[in-house]
Amino acid sequence: MKPLSIILASLITTVALISYASDQQPEVTEPKLKSAEQVVTNKGDSVSKKTNTDNFATEIEANDKINTLEYKAPELKKQVIDTAKTDDSKVFGNEAPQPVEKPKNKVEKAVAVAEAEKAVTQAKEALTTKQQTKAKQSRESLAVVEQLVNAYNARNIEEFIRVYSEDVEFYIFPNELLFKGKEKLIARYGLMFKKLKCIHSSPIKRIVHGDIVIDHELSETCSTDKNVVDKRSELISSYQIKDGKIIRVLFFR
């Protein structure tokens, strides 16, 4: 009996020790599994990150290729000119003038004259009232200056002073008053007409605009012999006309 009890006690003690040992042993399997999951997850993240990195690098490389592509302008087709074909294009001003047919009889001549008069009338009507007034004023001013030049060349003091107003003013450019009034005009030019043997003025260029006439003239004088010109000079004078009379003269020196 005693040995059996000892054996049972030993078995009980052994079982107790084994149970105690199993309770005290740490759980290794679950952390290991967890670590394995973490490894798999981390590896998956690494693979994902690597894949994303590779895709981004591929996109950058593609963009670089696109940005480095050189732009090629479209090729323009050159126009082929057929030199054998006659150029029938018209350029303004290069047209050959067409000959005008002359009237063959009196009837055609009368018709041509009537058409010409009609064209002139239409041209006059096309001018505005202001333009017509200015044109008429220019013609009257020109007529006054021509009378002045004729009297000057003839050394006719009476006709010369007739075209001036009573209070005419003479200036040297720009605004230096030389003299004023007909009395001083007669004293100045009357003496010159008597002294010189010849005087001749001819316009080189003339500008007429309304009441203003500007003369660029060549003046020639004879001091001793009327057939011998001993002085020549170019003068520029401006005349202002009002009511058929010269009211202001400006000399340019």
CSV table of C-alpha atoms in Angstrom, one decimal, residues 41-191:
chain,number,residue,atom,x,y,z
A,41,THR,CA,1.5,44.5,-44.0
A,42,ASN,CA,4.8,46.5,-44.0
A,43,LYS,CA,6.0,44.5,-47.0
A,44,GLY,CA,2.7,45.4,-48.8
A,45,ASP,CA,3.1,49.0,-47.9
A,46,SER,CA,6.7,49.0,-49.2
A,47,VAL,CA,5.6,47.3,-52.4
A,48,SER,CA,2.7,49.9,-52.7
A,49,LYS,CA,5.1,52.8,-52.0
A,50,LYS,CA,7.6,51.4,-54.5
A,51,THR,CA,4.8,51.0,-57.0
A,52,ASN,CA,3.7,54.6,-56.5
A,53,THR,CA,7.2,55.8,-56.7
A,54,ASP,CA,7.8,54.0,-59.9
A,55,ASN,CA,4.5,55.4,-61.4
A,56,PHE,CA,5.4,59.0,-60.3
A,57,ALA,CA,8.9,58.6,-61.9
A,58,THR,CA,7.3,57.2,-65.0
A,59,GLU,CA,4.9,60.2,-65.2
A,60,ILE,CA,7.7,62.7,-64.7
A,61,GLU,CA,9.7,61.0,-67.4
A,62,ALA,CA,6.7,61.1,-69.7
A,63,ASN,CA,6.2,64.8,-69.0
A,64,ASP,CA,9.8,65.5,-69.6
A,65,LYS,CA,9.6,63.8,-72.9
A,66,ILE,CA,6.5,65.9,-73.8
A,67,ASN,CA,8.1,69.1,-72.6
A,68,THR,CA,11.3,68.4,-74.6
A,69,LEU,CA,9.4,67.8,-77.8
A,70,GLU,CA,10.3,70.4,-80.4
A,71,TYR,CA,7.4,72.3,-82.0
A,72,LYS,CA,7.5,71.9,-85.7
A,73,ALA,CA,5.7,74.5,-87.7
A,74,PRO,CA,3.2,73.2,-90.3
A,75,GLU,CA,4.7,73.0,-93.7
A,76,LEU,CA,3.2,75.6,-96.0
A,77,LYS,CA,2.5,74.6,-99.6
A,78,LYS,CA,4.4,76.9,-102.0
A,79,GLN,CA,2.3,78.4,-104.6
A,80,VAL,CA,3.2,77.2,-108.0
A,81,ILE,CA,3.3,80.0,-110.5
A,82,ASP,CA,2.7,79.0,-114.1
A,83,THR,CA,5.0,81.3,-116.1
A,84,ALA,CA,3.5,80.2,-119.3
A,85,LYS,CA,0.1,81.7,-118.3
A,86,THR,CA,-0.5,85.3,-119.0
A,87,ASP,CA,-0.9,87.5,-115.9
A,88,ASP,CA,-4.3,89.1,-116.2
A,89,SER,CA,-4.4,90.6,-112.8
A,90,LYS,CA,-5.1,94.4,-112.6
A,91,VAL,CA,-3.0,96.8,-110.6
A,92,PHE,CA,-4.5,100.2,-109.9
A,93,GLY,CA,-2.6,102.9,-111.8
A,94,ASN,CA,-1.0,100.5,-114.3
A,95,GLU,CA,-3.9,100.3,-116.7
A,96,ALA,CA,-3.1,101.3,-120.2
A,97,PRO,CA,-5.0,104.5,-121.1
A,98,GLN,CA,-7.8,103.9,-123.5
A,99,PRO,CA,-7.8,106.2,-126.6
A,100,VAL,CA,-10.7,108.7,-126.6
A,101,GLU,CA,-12.8,108.5,-129.6
A,102,LYS,CA,-13.2,111.8,-131.4
A,103,PRO,CA,-16.7,113.0,-132.4
A,104,LYS,CA,-17.3,112.0,-136.0
A,105,ASN,CA,-19.9,114.7,-136.8
A,106,LYS,CA,-21.5,117.8,-135.4
A,107,VAL,CA,-24.2,116.0,-133.5
A,108,GLU,CA,-21.6,113.8,-131.6
A,109,LYS,CA,-19.5,116.9,-131.0
A,110,ALA,CA,-22.5,118.8,-129.5
A,111,VAL,CA,-23.2,115.8,-127.3
A,112,ALA,CA,-19.6,115.6,-126.1
A,113,VAL,CA,-19.6,119.3,-125.3
A,114,ALA,CA,-22.9,119.0,-123.4
A,115,GLU,CA,-21.5,116.1,-121.4
A,116,ALA,CA,-18.4,118.0,-120.5
A,117,GLU,CA,-20.4,121.0,-119.4
A,118,LYS,CA,-22.6,118.7,-117.3
A,119,ALA,CA,-19.5,117.3,-115.6
A,120,VAL,CA,-18.2,120.8,-114.8
A,121,THR,CA,-21.5,121.7,-113.3
A,122,GLN,CA,-21.6,118.6,-111.2
A,123,ALA,CA,-18.1,119.3,-109.9
A,124,LYS,CA,-19.1,122.9,-109.0
A,125,GLU,CA,-22.2,121.7,-107.2
A,126,ALA,CA,-20.1,119.2,-105.3
A,127,LEU,CA,-18.1,122.0,-103.6
A,128,THR,CA,-19.5,123.2,-100.3
A,129,THR,CA,-20.6,126.8,-99.8
A,130,LYS,CA,-17.5,127.5,-97.7
A,131,GLN,CA,-15.2,126.1,-100.4
A,132,GLN,CA,-16.9,128.2,-103.1
A,133,THR,CA,-16.5,131.3,-100.9
A,134,LYS,CA,-12.8,130.5,-100.3
A,135,ALA,CA,-12.2,129.9,-104.0
A,136,LYS,CA,-13.9,133.2,-105.0
A,137,GLN,CA,-11.9,135.1,-102.4
A,138,SER,CA,-8.7,133.5,-103.7
A,139,ARG,CA,-9.5,134.6,-107.3
A,140,GLU,CA,-10.2,138.2,-106.1
A,141,SER,CA,-7.0,138.4,-104.0
A,142,LEU,CA,-4.9,137.1,-106.9
A,143,ALA,CA,-6.4,139.8,-109.2
A,144,VAL,CA,-5.5,142.5,-106.8
A,145,VAL,CA,-1.8,141.3,-106.5
A,146,GLU,CA,-1.6,141.1,-110.3
A,147,GLN,CA,-2.7,144.7,-110.6
A,148,LEU,CA,-0.1,145.6,-108.0
A,149,VAL,CA,2.7,143.9,-109.9
A,150,ASN,CA,1.7,145.5,-113.3
A,151,ALA,CA,1.7,149.0,-111.7
A,152,TYR,CA,5.0,148.3,-110.0
A,153,ASN,CA,6.6,147.2,-113.3
A,154,ALA,CA,5.2,150.2,-115.1
A,155,ARG,CA,6.4,152.5,-112.3
A,156,ASN,CA,2.9,154.0,-112.2
A,157,ILE,CA,2.6,155.4,-108.7
A,158,GLU,CA,-1.1,156.3,-109.1
A,159,GLU,CA,-2.1,152.8,-110.1
A,160,PHE,CA,0.3,151.4,-107.6
A,161,ILE,CA,-1.3,153.1,-104.5
A,162,ARG,CA,-4.8,152.5,-105.8
A,163,VAL,CA,-4.7,148.8,-104.7
A,164,TYR,CA,-3.7,149.7,-101.1
A,165,SER,CA,-6.1,150.7,-98.3
A,166,GLU,CA,-5.7,154.1,-96.6
A,167,ASP,CA,-4.3,152.6,-93.4
A,168,VAL,CA,-2.2,149.9,-95.0
A,169,GLU,CA,0.6,148.5,-92.7
A,170,PHE,CA,4.0,147.3,-93.8
A,171,TYR,CA,5.9,144.8,-91.6
A,172,ILE,CA,9.3,143.0,-91.6
A,173,PHE,CA,8.9,139.5,-90.4
A,174,PRO,CA,7.9,138.6,-87.8
A,175,ASN,CA,6.2,141.7,-86.5
A,176,GLU,CA,8.5,144.7,-86.9
A,177,LEU,CA,6.4,147.7,-88.2
A,178,LEU,CA,8.1,149.4,-91.1
A,179,PHE,CA,5.6,152.1,-91.8
A,180,LYS,CA,1.8,152.7,-92.0
A,181,GLY,CA,-0.5,154.7,-94.3
A,182,LYS,CA,-0.6,155.8,-97.9
A,183,GLU,CA,1.4,159.0,-97.4
A,184,LYS,CA,4.5,157.1,-96.3
A,185,LEU,CA,3.9,154.6,-99.1
A,186,ILE,CA,3.9,157.4,-101.7
A,187,ALA,CA,7.0,159.0,-100.2
A,188,ARG,CA,8.9,155.6,-100.3
A,189,TYR,CA,7.8,154.2,-103.6
A,190,GLY,CA,7.3,157.4,-105.5
A,191,LEU,CA,10.9,158.4,-105.0
